């Protein structure tokens, strides 16, 4: 027989669980690797991550703009995040993934990353001293994990609003 609880107890328990879920999500990040760099993307900013579909090249675009991908009938502009930072281009096969970052900001934009490294908690990192880079405002806090690996927090909104990122036309 099912346990009976009052509506008040049910609502209080539900409110507690929702608050706990919000607290957990607020400190949760998706770890990705793009070239040689490790990035942390806030889960509230990260969209879906998926295997790389076929990419349609766009002529006369920057080398880091890899083309267009169709995701469930919607076109997404794909930026090779390693090449955008001057690293070697990522092969869109194997462990490579697309991270749909622009959906929350009404931009159909995806980052091509070398691999997804799973969920991370901010408590697992040590904050390193760093200063903001005016030329790359999307680069957030510099962190180090217990293994000594350097990580960078990605400020997605700053990336998506950056004129260099938005101008993929070849100059």
Short mmCIF file of N, CA, C and O in Angstrom, two decimals, residues 60-62 167-171:
data_model
loop_
_atom_site.label_atom_id
_atom_site.label_comp_id
_atom_site.label_asym_id
_atom_site.label_seq_id
_atom_site.Cartn_x
_atom_site.Cartn_y
_atom_site.Cartn_z
N UNK A 60 34.85 31.30 -48.97
CA UNK A 60 35.30 32.63 -48.58
C UNK A 60 35.08 32.93 -47.10
O UNK A 60 34.82 34.06 -46.70
N UNK A 61 35.19 31.88 -46.28
CA UNK A 61 35.08 32.07 -44.83
C UNK A 61 36.44 31.80 -44.19
O UNK A 61 37.32 31.21 -44.80
N UNK A 62 36.59 32.26 -42.96
CA UNK A 62 37.83 32.05 -42.21
C UNK A 62 38.10 30.55 -42.08
O UNK A 62 37.17 29.74 -42.08
N UNK A 167 32.34 37.57 -37.18
CA UNK A 167 32.73 37.86 -38.55
C UNK A 167 33.57 36.73 -39.11
O UNK A 167 34.80 36.75 -39.03
N UNK A 168 32.91 35.75 -39.69
CA UNK A 168 33.60 34.59 -40.23
C UNK A 168 33.98 34.77 -41.70
O UNK A 168 34.55 33.86 -42.30
N UNK A 169 33.70 35.92 -42.25
CA UNK A 169 34.07 36.17 -43.65
C UNK A 169 35.56 36.31 -43.78
O UNK A 169 36.22 36.95 -42.96
N UNK A 170 36.12 35.69 -44.79
CA UNK A 170 37.55 35.75 -45.01
C UNK A 170 37.96 37.17 -45.35
O UNK A 170 37.33 37.83 -46.17
N UNK A 171 39.02 37.65 -44.69
CA UNK A 171 39.44 39.03 -44.95
C UNK A 171 40.58 39.09 -45.92
O UNK A 171 41.23 38.18 -46.26
#
